mmCIF file of C-alpha atoms in Angstrom:
data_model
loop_
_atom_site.group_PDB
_atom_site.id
_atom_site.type_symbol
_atom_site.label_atom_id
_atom_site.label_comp_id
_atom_site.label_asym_id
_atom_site.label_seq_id
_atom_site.Cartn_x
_atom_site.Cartn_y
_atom_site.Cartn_z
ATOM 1 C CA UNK A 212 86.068 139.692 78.561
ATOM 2 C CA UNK A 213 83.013 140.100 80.284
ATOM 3 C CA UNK A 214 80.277 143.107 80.354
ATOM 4 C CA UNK A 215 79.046 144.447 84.067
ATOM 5 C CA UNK A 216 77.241 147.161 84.838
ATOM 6 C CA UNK A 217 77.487 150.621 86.011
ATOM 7 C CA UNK A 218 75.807 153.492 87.564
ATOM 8 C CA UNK A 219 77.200 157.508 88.961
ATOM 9 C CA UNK A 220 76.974 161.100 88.604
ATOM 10 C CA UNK A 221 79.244 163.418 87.077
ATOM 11 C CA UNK A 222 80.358 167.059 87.690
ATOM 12 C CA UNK A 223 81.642 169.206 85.390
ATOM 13 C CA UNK A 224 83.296 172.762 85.203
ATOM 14 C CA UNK A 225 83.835 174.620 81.359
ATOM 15 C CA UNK A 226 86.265 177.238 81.803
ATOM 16 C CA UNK A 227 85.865 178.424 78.194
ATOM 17 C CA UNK A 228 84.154 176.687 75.403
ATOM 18 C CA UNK A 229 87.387 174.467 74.284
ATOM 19 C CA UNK A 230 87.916 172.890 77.965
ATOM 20 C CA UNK A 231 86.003 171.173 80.615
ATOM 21 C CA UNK A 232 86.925 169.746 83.800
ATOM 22 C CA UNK A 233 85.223 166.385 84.550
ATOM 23 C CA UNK A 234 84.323 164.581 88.382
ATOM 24 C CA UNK A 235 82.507 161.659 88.356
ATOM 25 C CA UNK A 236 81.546 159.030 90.747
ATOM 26 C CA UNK A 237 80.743 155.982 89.438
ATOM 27 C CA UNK A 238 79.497 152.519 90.961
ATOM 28 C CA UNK A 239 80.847 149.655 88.887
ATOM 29 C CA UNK A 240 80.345 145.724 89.318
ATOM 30 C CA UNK A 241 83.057 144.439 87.828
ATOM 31 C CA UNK A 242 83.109 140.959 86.249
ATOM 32 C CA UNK A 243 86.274 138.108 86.038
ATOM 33 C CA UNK A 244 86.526 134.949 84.864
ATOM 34 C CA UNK A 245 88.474 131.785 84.206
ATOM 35 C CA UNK A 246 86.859 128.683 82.406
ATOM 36 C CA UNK A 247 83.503 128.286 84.440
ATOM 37 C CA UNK A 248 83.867 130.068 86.800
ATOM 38 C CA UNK A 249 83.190 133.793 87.663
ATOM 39 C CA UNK A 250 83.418 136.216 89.961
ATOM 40 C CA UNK A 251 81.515 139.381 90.772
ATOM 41 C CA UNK A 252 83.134 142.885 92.530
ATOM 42 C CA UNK A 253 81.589 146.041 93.103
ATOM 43 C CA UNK A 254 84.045 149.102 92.967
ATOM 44 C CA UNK A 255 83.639 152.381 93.710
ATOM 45 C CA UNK A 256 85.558 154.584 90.854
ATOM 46 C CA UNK A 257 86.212 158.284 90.998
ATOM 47 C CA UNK A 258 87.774 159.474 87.801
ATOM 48 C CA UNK A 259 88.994 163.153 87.165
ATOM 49 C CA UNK A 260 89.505 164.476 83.903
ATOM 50 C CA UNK A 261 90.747 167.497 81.312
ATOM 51 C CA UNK A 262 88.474 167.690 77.911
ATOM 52 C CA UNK A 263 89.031 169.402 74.918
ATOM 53 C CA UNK A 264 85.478 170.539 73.514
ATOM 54 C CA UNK A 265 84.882 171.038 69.747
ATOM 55 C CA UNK A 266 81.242 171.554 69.651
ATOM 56 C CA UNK A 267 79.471 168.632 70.693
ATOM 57 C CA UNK A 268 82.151 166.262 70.685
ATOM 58 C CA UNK A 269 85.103 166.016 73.283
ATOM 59 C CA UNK A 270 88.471 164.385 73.844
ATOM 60 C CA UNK A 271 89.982 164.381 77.103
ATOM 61 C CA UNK A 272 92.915 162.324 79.286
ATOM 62 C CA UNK A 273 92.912 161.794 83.207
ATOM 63 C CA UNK A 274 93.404 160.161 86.496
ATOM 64 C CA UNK A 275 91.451 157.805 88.427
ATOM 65 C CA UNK A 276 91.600 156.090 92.256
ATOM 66 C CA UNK A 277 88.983 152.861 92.617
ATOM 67 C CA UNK A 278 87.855 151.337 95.737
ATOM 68 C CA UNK A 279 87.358 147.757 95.684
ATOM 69 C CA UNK A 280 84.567 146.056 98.069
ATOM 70 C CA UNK A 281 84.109 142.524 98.601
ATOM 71 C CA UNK A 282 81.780 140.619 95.734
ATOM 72 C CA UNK A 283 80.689 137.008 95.126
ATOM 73 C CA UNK A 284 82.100 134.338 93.505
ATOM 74 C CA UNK A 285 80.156 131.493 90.859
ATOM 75 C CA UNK A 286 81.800 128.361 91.076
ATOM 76 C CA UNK A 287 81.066 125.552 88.699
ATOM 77 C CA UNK A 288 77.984 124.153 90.172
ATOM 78 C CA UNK A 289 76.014 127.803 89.941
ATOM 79 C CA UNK A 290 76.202 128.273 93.565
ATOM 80 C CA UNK A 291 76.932 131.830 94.720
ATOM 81 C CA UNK A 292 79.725 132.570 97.916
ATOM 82 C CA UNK A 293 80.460 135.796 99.617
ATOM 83 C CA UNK A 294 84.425 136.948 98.542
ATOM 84 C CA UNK A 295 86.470 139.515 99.755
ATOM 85 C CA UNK A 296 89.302 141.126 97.479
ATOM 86 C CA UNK A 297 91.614 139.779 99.890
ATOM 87 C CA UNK A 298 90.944 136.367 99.833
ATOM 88 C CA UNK A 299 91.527 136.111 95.890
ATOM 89 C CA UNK A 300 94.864 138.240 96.405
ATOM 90 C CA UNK A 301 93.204 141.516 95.300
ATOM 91 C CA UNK A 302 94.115 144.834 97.285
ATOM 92 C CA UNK A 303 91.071 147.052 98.312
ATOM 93 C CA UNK A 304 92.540 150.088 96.326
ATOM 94 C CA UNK A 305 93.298 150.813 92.417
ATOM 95 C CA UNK A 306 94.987 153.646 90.879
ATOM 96 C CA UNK A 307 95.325 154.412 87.033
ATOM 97 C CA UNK A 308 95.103 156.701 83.948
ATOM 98 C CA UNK A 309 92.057 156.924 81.610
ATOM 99 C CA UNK A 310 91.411 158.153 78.198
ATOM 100 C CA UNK A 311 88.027 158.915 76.534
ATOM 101 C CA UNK A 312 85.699 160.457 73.834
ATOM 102 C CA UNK A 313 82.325 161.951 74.468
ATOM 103 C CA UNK A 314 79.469 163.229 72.227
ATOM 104 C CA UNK A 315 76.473 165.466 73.620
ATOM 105 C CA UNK A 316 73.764 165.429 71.580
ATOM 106 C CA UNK A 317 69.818 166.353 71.388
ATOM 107 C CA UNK A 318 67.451 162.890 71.114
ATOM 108 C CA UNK A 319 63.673 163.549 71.017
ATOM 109 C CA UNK A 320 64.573 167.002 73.061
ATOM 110 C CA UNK A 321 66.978 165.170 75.569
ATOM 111 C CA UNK A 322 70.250 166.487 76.474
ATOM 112 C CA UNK A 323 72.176 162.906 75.974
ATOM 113 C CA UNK A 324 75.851 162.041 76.857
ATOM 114 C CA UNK A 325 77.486 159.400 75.356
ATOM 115 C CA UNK A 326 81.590 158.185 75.954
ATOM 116 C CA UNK A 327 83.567 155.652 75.491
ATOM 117 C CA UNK A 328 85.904 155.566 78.652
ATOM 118 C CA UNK A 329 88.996 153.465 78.419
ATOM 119 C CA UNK A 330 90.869 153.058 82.142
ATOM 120 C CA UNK A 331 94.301 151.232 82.416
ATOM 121 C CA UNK A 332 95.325 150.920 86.502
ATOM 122 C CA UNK A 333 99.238 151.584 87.040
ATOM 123 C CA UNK A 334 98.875 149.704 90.446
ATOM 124 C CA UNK A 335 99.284 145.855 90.755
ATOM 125 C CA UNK A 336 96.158 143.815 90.764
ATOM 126 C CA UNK A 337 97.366 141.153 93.171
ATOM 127 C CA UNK A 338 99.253 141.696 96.342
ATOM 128 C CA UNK A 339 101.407 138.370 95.460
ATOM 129 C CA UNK A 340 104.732 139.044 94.574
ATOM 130 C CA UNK A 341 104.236 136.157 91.950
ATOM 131 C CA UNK A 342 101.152 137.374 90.218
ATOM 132 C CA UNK A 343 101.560 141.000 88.707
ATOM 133 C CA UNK A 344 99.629 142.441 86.262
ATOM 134 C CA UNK A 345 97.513 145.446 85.687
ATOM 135 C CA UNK A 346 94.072 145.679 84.663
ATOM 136 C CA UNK A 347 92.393 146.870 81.363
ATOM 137 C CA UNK A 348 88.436 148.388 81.491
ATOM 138 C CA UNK A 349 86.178 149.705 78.845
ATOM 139 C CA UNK A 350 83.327 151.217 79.475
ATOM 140 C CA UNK A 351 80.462 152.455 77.169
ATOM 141 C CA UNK A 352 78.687 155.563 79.067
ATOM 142 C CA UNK A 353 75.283 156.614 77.901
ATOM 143 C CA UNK A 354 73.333 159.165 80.147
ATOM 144 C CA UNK A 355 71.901 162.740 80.622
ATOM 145 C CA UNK A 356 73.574 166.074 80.208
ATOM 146 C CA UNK A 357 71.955 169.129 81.444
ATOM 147 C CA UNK A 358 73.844 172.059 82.148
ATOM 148 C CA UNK A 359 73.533 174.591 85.204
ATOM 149 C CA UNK A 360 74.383 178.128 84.688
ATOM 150 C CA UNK A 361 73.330 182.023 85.191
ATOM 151 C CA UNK A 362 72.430 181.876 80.808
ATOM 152 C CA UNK A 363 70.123 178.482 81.096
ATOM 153 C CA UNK A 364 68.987 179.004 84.532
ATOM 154 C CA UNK A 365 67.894 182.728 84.321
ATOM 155 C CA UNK A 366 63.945 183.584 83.475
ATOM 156 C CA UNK A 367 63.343 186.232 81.101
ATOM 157 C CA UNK A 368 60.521 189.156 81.724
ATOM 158 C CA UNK A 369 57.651 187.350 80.963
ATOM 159 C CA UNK A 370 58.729 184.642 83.450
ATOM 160 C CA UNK A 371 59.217 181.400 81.307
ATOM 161 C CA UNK A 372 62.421 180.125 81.210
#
């Protein structure tokens, strides 16, 4: 239940005006906790996804591998400590499904993309064989959109675009 923050860069390929084929890459920092204390890991997330387009808005299911790296840990007292995945009982690797809705749209001239990304891993969280469990991420995507092709690339005779 707690918010982190996230940065990446997307690719995306529209086979026809109902589909679109998504790659991102996306830098997370990932937050846990338990009473007062927290702890703080930056992943590296690289979902894949199918859309279905109807006009600005889209729909779309997928896959998604994360790479965990090591993060820091807030123990009661407000000090910070370096922690790796490993030493909580955390693998370095994640694999799981995602779901999510997106809506381009024009703001003050802007091409603006906004999704709400839900991601579900399939793979255990711990390595223990006593703690299983999987983990559950939302995440609330608000960026730019601008599209690359021969139509919106191309200048016309008189040179302006």
């Amino acid at each position: 239940g707690y918010s982190g923050s996230l940065a990446g860069v997307g690719f995306s390929v529209l086979p026809s005006d109902r589909y679109k084929f998504e790659l991102d890459a996306v830098y997370s920092n990932r937050v846990f906790g338990f009473g007062s204390s927290k702890a703080f890991f930056n992943c590296f997330q690289l979902p894949l996804s199918v859309q279905v387009r109807r006009e600005t808005l889209s729909l779309g299911a997928g896959f998604y591998g994360a790479l965990w790296r090591n993060g820091r840990a807030d123990n009661q007292i407000s000090s910070f400590s370096e922690v790796a995945a490993d030493e909580v009982g955390k693998g370095s690797k994640e694999y799981g499904f995602l779901g999510l809705l997106s809506l381009r749209s024009k703001i003050l001239e802007l091409p603006f993309y906004l999704a709400l990304r839900y991601f579900s891993s399939t793979s255990d969280i711990a390595k223990s064989a006593l703690l299983k469990g999987s983990l559950t991420e939302y995440q609330l995507l608000v960026g730019l959109d601008f599209a690359f092709s021969g139509k919106n690339t191309a200048l016309n005779s008189s040179g302006a675009p």
